[in-house]
Coordinates of C-alpha atoms in Angstrom, one line a residue:
L1 CA 17.4 25.5 -2.6
V2 CA 17.2 29.2 -3.6
G3 CA 20.6 30.9 -3.8
V4 CA 21.1 34.7 -4.0
D5 CA 22.7 34.5 -7.5
R6 CA 24.1 32.0 -10.0
E7 CA 27.5 31.9 -8.3
A8 CA 25.9 31.1 -5.0
C9 CA 24.0 28.2 -6.7
A10 CA 27.3 26.8 -8.1
L11 CA 29.0 27.0 -4.7
Y12 CA 26.0 25.3 -3.0
K13 CA 26.3 22.5 -5.6
Q14 CA 30.0 22.0 -4.8
A15 CA 29.3 22.0 -1.0
L16 CA 26.4 19.5 -1.3
D17 CA 28.4 17.2 -3.6
R18 CA 31.0 16.8 -0.7
R19 CA 28.3 15.5 1.5
L20 CA 25.7 13.8 -0.7
P21 CA 25.8 11.7 -3.9
P22 CA 26.1 14.2 -6.8
E23 CA 23.1 12.8 -8.6
L24 CA 20.8 13.9 -5.8
S25 CA 21.1 17.6 -6.7
T26 CA 21.1 19.7 -9.9
V27 CA 21.7 23.3 -10.6
V28 CA 19.3 25.0 -13.0
Y29 CA 20.0 28.6 -14.1
T30 CA 20.3 30.6 -17.3
S31 CA 23.8 30.5 -18.8
A32 CA 25.6 33.2 -20.6
H33 CA 28.3 32.9 -23.4
N34 CA 30.9 34.7 -21.1
D35 CA 30.4 32.6 -18.0
D36 CA 33.5 31.8 -16.0
E37 CA 34.7 28.3 -15.4
L38 CA 32.6 27.8 -12.2
L39 CA 29.3 28.9 -13.8
A40 CA 30.0 27.1 -17.1
R41 CA 30.6 23.8 -15.2
Y42 CA 26.9 23.5 -14.3
R43 CA 25.4 24.7 -17.6
V44 CA 22.2 22.9 -18.5
G45 CA 20.8 22.7 -22.1
E46 CA 17.1 22.9 -23.0
D47 CA 16.7 19.1 -23.4
E48 CA 18.4 18.4 -20.1
E49 CA 16.3 21.0 -18.3
A50 CA 13.2 19.4 -19.7
R51 CA 14.3 16.0 -18.4
I52 CA 15.1 17.4 -15.0
R53 CA 11.6 19.0 -14.8
K54 CA 9.9 15.7 -15.5
A55 CA 12.2 13.7 -13.2
F56 CA 11.9 16.0 -10.2
V57 CA 8.1 15.6 -9.9
K58 CA 8.3 11.8 -9.9
V59 CA 8.7 9.7 -6.7
G60 CA 12.0 7.9 -6.5
E61 CA 13.7 9.7 -9.4
N62 CA 16.7 12.1 -9.2
P63 CA 17.3 14.9 -8.7
K64 CA 15.8 15.3 -5.3
I65 CA 17.2 18.8 -4.8
L66 CA 17.0 21.7 -7.3
I67 CA 19.4 24.6 -6.8
V68 CA 18.0 27.7 -8.4
T69 CA 18.0 31.5 -8.2
E70 CA 15.3 32.5 -10.7
K71 CA 14.5 29.6 -13.1
L72 CA 11.9 27.1 -11.7
L73 CA 11.3 29.3 -8.7
T74 CA 7.8 30.6 -9.5
G75 CA 6.7 29.0 -12.8
F76 CA 7.4 25.4 -12.1
D77 CA 4.5 23.2 -11.0
A78 CA 5.8 20.5 -8.7
P79 CA 3.3 19.5 -5.9
I80 CA 5.8 17.0 -4.6
L81 CA 8.1 19.8 -3.6
Y82 CA 8.1 19.8 0.2
C83 CA 10.9 22.1 1.5
M84 CA 12.4 25.4 0.2
Y85 CA 15.7 26.6 1.7
L86 CA 15.5 30.3 1.1
D87 CA 18.9 32.1 0.9
K88 CA 17.7 35.0 -1.3
P89 CA 15.9 38.2 -0.4
M90 CA 12.5 38.4 -2.1
R91 CA 9.4 40.6 -1.9
D92 CA 5.8 40.8 -2.7
H93 CA 4.4 38.6 -5.5
T94 CA 7.7 36.9 -6.1
L95 CA 7.9 35.8 -2.5
L96 CA 4.2 34.8 -2.3
Q97 CA 4.4 32.8 -5.5
A98 CA 7.5 31.0 -4.3
I99 CA 5.8 30.1 -1.0
A100 CA 2.6 29.0 -2.8
R101 CA 4.7 26.8 -5.0
V102 CA 6.1 24.8 -2.1
N103 CA 2.8 24.8 -0.3
R104 CA 0.8 22.9 -2.9
P105 CA -0.9 19.9 -1.4
Y106 CA 0.3 16.5 -2.6
E107 CA -1.3 13.1 -2.3
A108 CA 0.5 9.9 -3.0
E109 CA -1.1 6.6 -3.8
A110 CA -1.0 5.5 -0.1
G111 CA -2.7 8.7 1.1
V112 CA -1.9 12.3 1.9
A113 CA 1.9 12.6 1.9
K114 CA 2.3 16.4 2.3
P115 CA -0.3 18.5 4.2
A116 CA 1.8 21.7 3.8
G117 CA 5.1 23.0 2.7
L118 CA 8.1 24.1 4.8
V119 CA 10.2 27.2 4.1
V120 CA 13.6 27.4 5.9
D121 CA 14.5 31.1 6.0
F122 CA 18.2 31.8 6.0
V123 CA 18.0 35.6 5.4
G124 CA 15.3 36.7 7.9
I125 CA 12.5 37.5 5.5
F126 CA 9.9 36.1 7.9
E127 CA 11.1 38.2 10.8
K128 CA 9.7 41.2 9.0
L129 CA 7.1 39.5 6.8
E130 CA 4.7 42.5 6.7
K131 CA 7.4 44.6 5.1
A132 CA 8.3 41.9 2.6
L133 CA 4.7 41.4 1.6
A134 CA 2.8 44.4 0.6
F135 CA -0.6 42.8 1.0
D136 CA -3.5 42.8 3.4
S137 CA -2.8 40.5 6.4
D138 CA -6.0 38.6 5.5
E139 CA -4.4 37.5 2.2
V140 CA -1.4 36.1 4.0
S141 CA -3.2 34.5 6.9
G142 CA -3.6 30.8 6.5
V143 CA -1.0 30.7 3.7
I144 CA 2.0 31.5 5.9
E145 CA 2.4 30.5 9.5
N146 CA 5.4 30.5 11.7
L147 CA 6.2 27.2 13.3
D148 CA 5.8 28.7 16.7
V149 CA 2.1 29.5 15.9
L150 CA 1.6 25.8 14.9
K151 CA 3.3 24.6 18.0
S152 CA 1.1 26.7 20.2
R153 CA -2.0 25.4 18.4
F154 CA -0.9 21.8 18.8
A155 CA -0.1 22.3 22.5
A156 CA -3.5 24.1 23.1
L157 CA -5.4 21.2 21.5
M158 CA -3.5 18.5 23.3
K159 CA -4.0 20.2 26.7
G160 CA -7.6 21.1 26.1
E161 CA -10.0 19.5 23.7
T162 CA -8.4 16.0 23.8
E163 CA -8.9 15.5 27.6
E164 CA -12.3 13.7 27.3
Y165 CA -11.1 11.5 24.5
L166 CA -7.8 10.5 26.3
G167 CA -9.9 9.1 29.1
L168 CA -11.3 6.6 26.7
C169 CA -8.0 5.1 25.7
K170 CA -6.0 5.0 29.0
G171 CA -4.4 1.7 29.6
P172 CA -4.4 -1.2 27.2
I173 CA -6.7 -1.1 24.2
D174 CA -8.5 -4.3 25.0
D175 CA -12.1 -5.4 24.3
K176 CA -13.4 -3.3 27.2
A177 CA -11.7 -0.2 25.9
V178 CA -13.2 -0.8 22.5
E179 CA -16.7 -1.2 23.9
R180 CA -16.2 2.0 26.0
A181 CA -15.2 3.9 22.9
I182 CA -18.1 2.6 20.8
D183 CA -20.6 3.5 23.5
F184 CA -19.2 7.0 23.7
F185 CA -19.2 7.5 19.9
V186 CA -22.5 5.9 18.8
D187 CA -23.7 9.4 18.1
R188 CA -22.6 10.4 14.6
E189 CA -22.1 14.1 15.6
A190 CA -19.8 13.1 18.5
R191 CA -17.7 11.1 16.1
E192 CA -17.5 13.9 13.6
R193 CA -16.3 16.3 16.3
F194 CA -13.6 14.0 17.2
F195 CA -12.6 13.3 13.6
M196 CA -12.3 17.1 12.9
L197 CA -10.1 17.5 16.0
F198 CA -7.9 14.6 15.2
R199 CA -7.4 15.6 11.6
E200 CA -6.2 19.0 12.6
L201 CA -3.8 17.4 15.2
E202 CA -2.6 15.0 12.5
T203 CA -1.9 17.8 10.0
L204 CA 0.1 19.8 12.7
Y205 CA 2.0 16.6 13.8
E206 CA 3.0 15.8 10.2
I207 CA 4.3 19.4 9.8
L208 CA 6.1 19.6 13.1
S209 CA 7.6 16.1 13.4
P210 CA 10.4 15.3 14.4
D211 CA 10.7 18.5 16.4
V212 CA 11.7 17.8 20.0
F213 CA 8.8 20.0 21.0
L214 CA 6.5 17.1 20.4
R215 CA 8.2 14.8 22.9
P216 CA 5.8 15.4 25.9
Y217 CA 2.8 14.8 23.6
V218 CA 3.9 11.7 21.7
E219 CA 2.3 9.1 23.8
D220 CA -1.1 10.8 24.1
Y221 CA -1.1 11.6 20.4
G222 CA -0.4 8.0 19.7
R223 CA -3.4 6.9 21.9
L224 CA -5.6 9.4 20.0
T225 CA -4.5 7.9 16.7
V226 CA -5.3 4.3 17.9
L227 CA -8.8 5.6 19.0
Y228 CA -9.3 7.3 15.6
Q229 CA -8.4 4.1 13.8
L230 CA -10.6 2.0 16.1
L231 CA -13.6 4.3 15.3
L232 CA -13.0 4.1 11.5
N233 CA -13.0 0.4 11.6
A234 CA -16.0 0.1 14.0
F235 CA -18.2 2.3 12.0
R236 CA -17.0 1.6 8.5
K237 CA -19.0 0.1 5.7
H238 CA -18.0 -3.4 4.7
G239 CA -14.5 -3.6 3.5
P240 CA -11.0 -4.4 4.9
P241 CA -9.9 -2.7 8.2
I242 CA -8.8 0.8 7.5
Y243 CA -5.5 2.4 8.3
D244 CA -6.2 5.9 7.3
V245 CA -3.4 8.1 8.9
A246 CA -0.5 10.0 7.4
K247 CA 3.0 8.6 7.1
K248 CA 4.7 10.0 10.3
T249 CA 1.6 9.2 12.4
E250 CA 1.5 5.7 11.0
M251 CA 5.2 5.2 12.0
L252 CA 4.5 6.4 15.5
V253 CA 1.6 4.0 16.0
R254 CA 3.7 1.1 14.8
E255 CA 6.3 2.0 17.4
L256 CA 3.8 2.3 20.2
A257 CA 1.6 -0.6 19.3
Q258 CA 3.2 -3.0 21.8
N259 CA 2.4 -0.6 24.6
F260 CA -1.2 0.2 23.6
G261 CA -2.3 -3.2 22.4
P262 CA -3.5 -3.9 18.8
G263 CA -6.4 -1.5 18.8
G264 CA -8.2 -0.6 15.6
T265 CA -10.6 -3.6 15.6
L266 CA -13.7 -4.9 17.3
P267 CA -13.7 -8.1 19.3
A268 CA -14.8 -10.9 17.0
V269 CA -18.4 -12.1 17.2
P270 CA -19.0 -15.7 16.1
L271 CA -21.9 -16.0 13.8
D272 CA -23.5 -19.2 15.3
E273 CA -26.4 -20.5 17.4
Q274 CA -24.7 -19.7 20.7
T275 CA -24.5 -16.0 19.7
L276 CA -28.2 -16.0 18.7
E277 CA -29.1 -17.6 22.1
A278 CA -27.0 -15.1 24.0
L279 CA -28.8 -12.2 22.3
K280 CA -32.0 -13.3 24.0
K281 CA -30.5 -13.1 27.5
D282 CA -27.9 -10.4 27.5
R283 CA -28.6 -6.7 28.2
P284 CA -28.7 -4.7 25.0
D285 CA -26.1 -2.0 24.7
A286 CA -24.7 0.2 21.9
G287 CA -21.4 -1.7 21.6
R288 CA -23.2 -5.0 21.0
V289 CA -25.4 -3.5 18.3
I290 CA -22.4 -2.1 16.4
N291 CA -20.3 -5.2 16.9
L292 CA -23.0 -7.6 15.8
G293 CA -24.0 -5.5 12.8
R294 CA -20.5 -5.3 11.6
A295 CA -20.0 -9.0 12.1
I296 CA -23.1 -9.9 10.0
A297 CA -22.1 -7.5 7.2
T298 CA -18.5 -8.7 7.2
G299 CA -19.6 -12.3 7.3
A300 CA -21.9 -11.7 4.3
F301 CA -19.5 -9.8 2.2
E302 CA -16.1 -11.1 3.2
G303 CA -16.3 -14.2 5.3
E304 CA -14.9 -17.6 4.4
E305 CA -18.4 -18.7 3.3
S306 CA -19.4 -15.4 1.8
D307 CA -21.6 -15.7 -1.3
S308 CA -24.0 -13.5 -3.2
Y309 CA -27.0 -15.1 -1.5
L310 CA -25.8 -13.5 1.7
F311 CA -25.3 -10.1 0.3
P312 CA -28.9 -8.9 0.9
I313 CA -28.5 -9.9 4.6
G314 CA -25.3 -7.9 4.8
E315 CA -26.9 -4.9 3.1
R316 CA -29.9 -5.0 5.6
A317 CA -27.5 -5.2 8.5
E318 CA -25.8 -2.0 7.3
V319 CA -29.2 -0.3 7.0
V320 CA -30.0 -1.2 10.6
L321 CA -26.7 0.3 11.7
E322 CA -27.3 3.5 9.8
S323 CA -30.8 3.8 11.3
F324 CA -29.4 3.1 14.8
E325 CA -26.7 5.8 14.4
D326 CA -29.3 8.3 13.2
R327 CA -31.4 7.5 16.2
Q328 CA -34.3 6.1 14.2
L329 CA -34.0 2.8 16.1
T330 CA -33.5 2.3 19.8
T331 CA -30.7 0.0 21.1
Q332 CA -33.3 -2.7 21.9
D333 CA -35.0 -2.5 18.5
A334 CA -31.8 -2.5 16.6
L335 CA -30.5 -5.5 18.4
A336 CA -33.8 -7.3 17.8
E337 CA -33.5 -6.5 14.0
L338 CA -30.0 -7.8 14.0
A339 CA -31.0 -11.0 15.8
R340 CA -33.6 -11.7 13.1
L341 CA -30.9 -11.1 10.4
L342 CA -28.5 -13.4 12.2
A343 CA -31.2 -16.1 12.3
E344 CA -31.7 -15.6 8.6
F345 CA -28.0 -15.7 8.0
L346 CA -27.6 -19.0 9.8
E347 CA -30.7 -20.5 8.1
A348 CA -29.4 -19.5 4.7
R349 CA -26.0 -21.0 5.4
R350 CA -27.6 -24.2 6.7
Q351 CA -29.9 -24.5 3.7
R352 CA -27.0 -23.9 1.3
K353 CA -25.2 -26.9 2.7
D354 CA -28.3 -29.1 2.7
S355 CA -29.7 -28.1 -0.7
G356 CA -27.4 -29.9 -3.0
L357 CA -27.7 -27.0 -5.4
A358 CA -24.6 -25.4 -7.0
R359 CA -23.7 -22.1 -5.4
N360 CA -24.9 -19.9 -8.2
A361 CA -28.2 -21.8 -8.5
F362 CA -28.7 -21.5 -4.7
A363 CA -28.1 -17.8 -4.8
I364 CA -31.0 -17.5 -7.3
Y365 CA -33.1 -20.0 -5.2
W366 CA -32.6 -18.0 -2.0
L367 CA -33.6 -14.8 -3.7
L368 CA -36.8 -16.4 -5.1
R369 CA -37.5 -18.0 -1.8
Q370 CA -37.3 -14.5 -0.1
A371 CA -39.8 -13.3 -2.7
S372 CA -42.2 -16.3 -1.9
A373 CA -42.0 -17.5 -5.5
P374 CA -43.6 -21.0 -6.0
D375 CA -41.3 -23.9 -7.0
A376 CA -38.3 -21.7 -6.2
E377 CA -35.8 -24.6 -6.5
K378 CA -37.0 -25.7 -9.9
V379 CA -37.2 -22.1 -11.3
A380 CA -33.7 -21.3 -9.9
T381 CA -32.2 -24.4 -11.6
E382 CA -33.7 -23.4 -15.0
I383 CA -32.6 -19.8 -14.7
D384 CA -29.0 -20.8 -13.6
A385 CA -28.7 -22.9 -16.7
L386 CA -29.4 -19.9 -18.9
F387 CA -26.2 -18.1 -17.9
G388 CA -24.1 -20.7 -19.7
Q389 CA -25.7 -19.5 -23.0
F390 CA -24.5 -15.9 -22.4
P391 CA -21.0 -16.1 -20.9
N392 CA -20.3 -12.4 -21.7
Y393 CA -23.6 -11.0 -20.4
D394 CA -21.8 -8.8 -17.8
A395 CA -19.8 -6.9 -20.5
N396 CA -22.1 -7.2 -23.5
V397 CA -25.3 -5.2 -23.5
Q398 CA -26.9 -7.3 -26.2
E399 CA -26.1 -10.6 -24.4
K400 CA -27.5 -9.1 -21.1
R401 CA -30.7 -8.1 -22.9
A402 CA -31.2 -11.5 -24.4
L403 CA -30.5 -13.2 -21.1
K404 CA -33.1 -11.1 -19.3
A405 CA -35.6 -11.9 -22.0
K406 CA -35.2 -15.6 -21.4
I407 CA -35.4 -15.1 -17.6
Y408 CA -38.6 -13.2 -18.1
K409 CA -40.2 -16.2 -19.8
I410 CA -39.4 -18.4 -16.9
L411 CA -40.4 -15.9 -14.2
L412 CA -43.6 -14.8 -15.8
P413 CA -45.8 -17.9 -14.9
A414 CA -44.1 -18.2 -11.5
V415 CA -44.4 -14.6 -10.1
G416 CA -46.4 -12.6 -12.6
K417 CA -45.7 -9.7 -14.8
E418 CA -45.5 -7.0 -12.1
R419 CA -42.7 -8.8 -10.1
M420 CA -40.9 -10.4 -13.1
V421 CA -38.8 -7.4 -14.1
E422 CA -37.6 -6.5 -10.6
L423 CA -36.6 -10.1 -9.8
A424 CA -34.9 -10.6 -13.2
E425 CA -32.8 -7.4 -12.6
R426 CA -31.8 -8.7 -9.1
I427 CA -30.8 -12.1 -10.4
V428 CA -28.7 -10.6 -13.2
T429 CA -26.8 -8.4 -10.7
L430 CA -26.3 -11.1 -8.0
G431 CA -22.8 -11.8 -9.2
R432 CA -21.6 -15.3 -10.0
K433 CA -18.7 -17.4 -8.7

């Protein structure tokens, strides 16, 4: 809160204390030896000012409001600062620096918390901004925008470019809606165009909310957010479902979720023989490719029976999806590749149960089997026993080197010198449970 002078700052502090807990706000200005009673009441020493500077930039600490007139106005680095209430005439570099100070981007642990700053102008500086700022208009453009400009841009986007996307998410976000969206956005360039549009809308929404101007657009914007989240989850690499939206947008989606349906996820694909049989009969389509590829990757990396022997299958499923998205594979070819991977996935899982091998030994066995190594089960058991001799191999370079040397001795007669090094490296990096 920028007051016109020190007395104004003191009076603002008194007024705020009548309406808010006193610890929320602090006055910071330069004191003088002949200050009157009002100004002296809010005198701050150097040590206390240093404490205030540190506390203000931390989430959850007080003060939340700094009342200043010169100090901390332009030379104080506080990216967390969101809003400046401006009740002091300023010009040129001083004004531009003050605006830049509040306009610093800020990212919290949970994501972007502040896409822009807000200046509330009590003295009319922004009505005659060209006179207040003696710079070329190009220097100011993009740094300072009136809210009316942002509202016009938001409305233009919502009434224009979003039309084709809103058609994809009318009605409940059920399995059919998910499949429609995936079919539409299989092309990577189409997704990127939508992502760019949505991120601009999101930034504008975060700045403008909760302005009543947004009321006619809230439902459609909420649907676009669900569509955005659905696409992130459908086309993501393996990992948990993503909820990658800013705070106000997230709150809106939670409020509207009961109307739109859960959204954001693909219908589950069971990884079993029935699915494998269905693939031979059903018509191939883009949605089925994406859904099956994600299911195989997720099952390999994160499923209940996930284990390192399945990781290569999950990795190859993701490669198929990338090739499909880049149009290097047709829908039919991609689905055929995924069907082969699903068959391999089921066979690996079945053999794991029937083998009698410990899980780490089986992971090595399966890798050797894929490499057509002779006596794979016997070799895998011998190699698995070596890891007990080097419990810190993953953090100790010397232990890892010694472990590899012993693995080489076992692999050399089984697979030969040329393949020995590559297989040993893959075995060491398998990961153990």
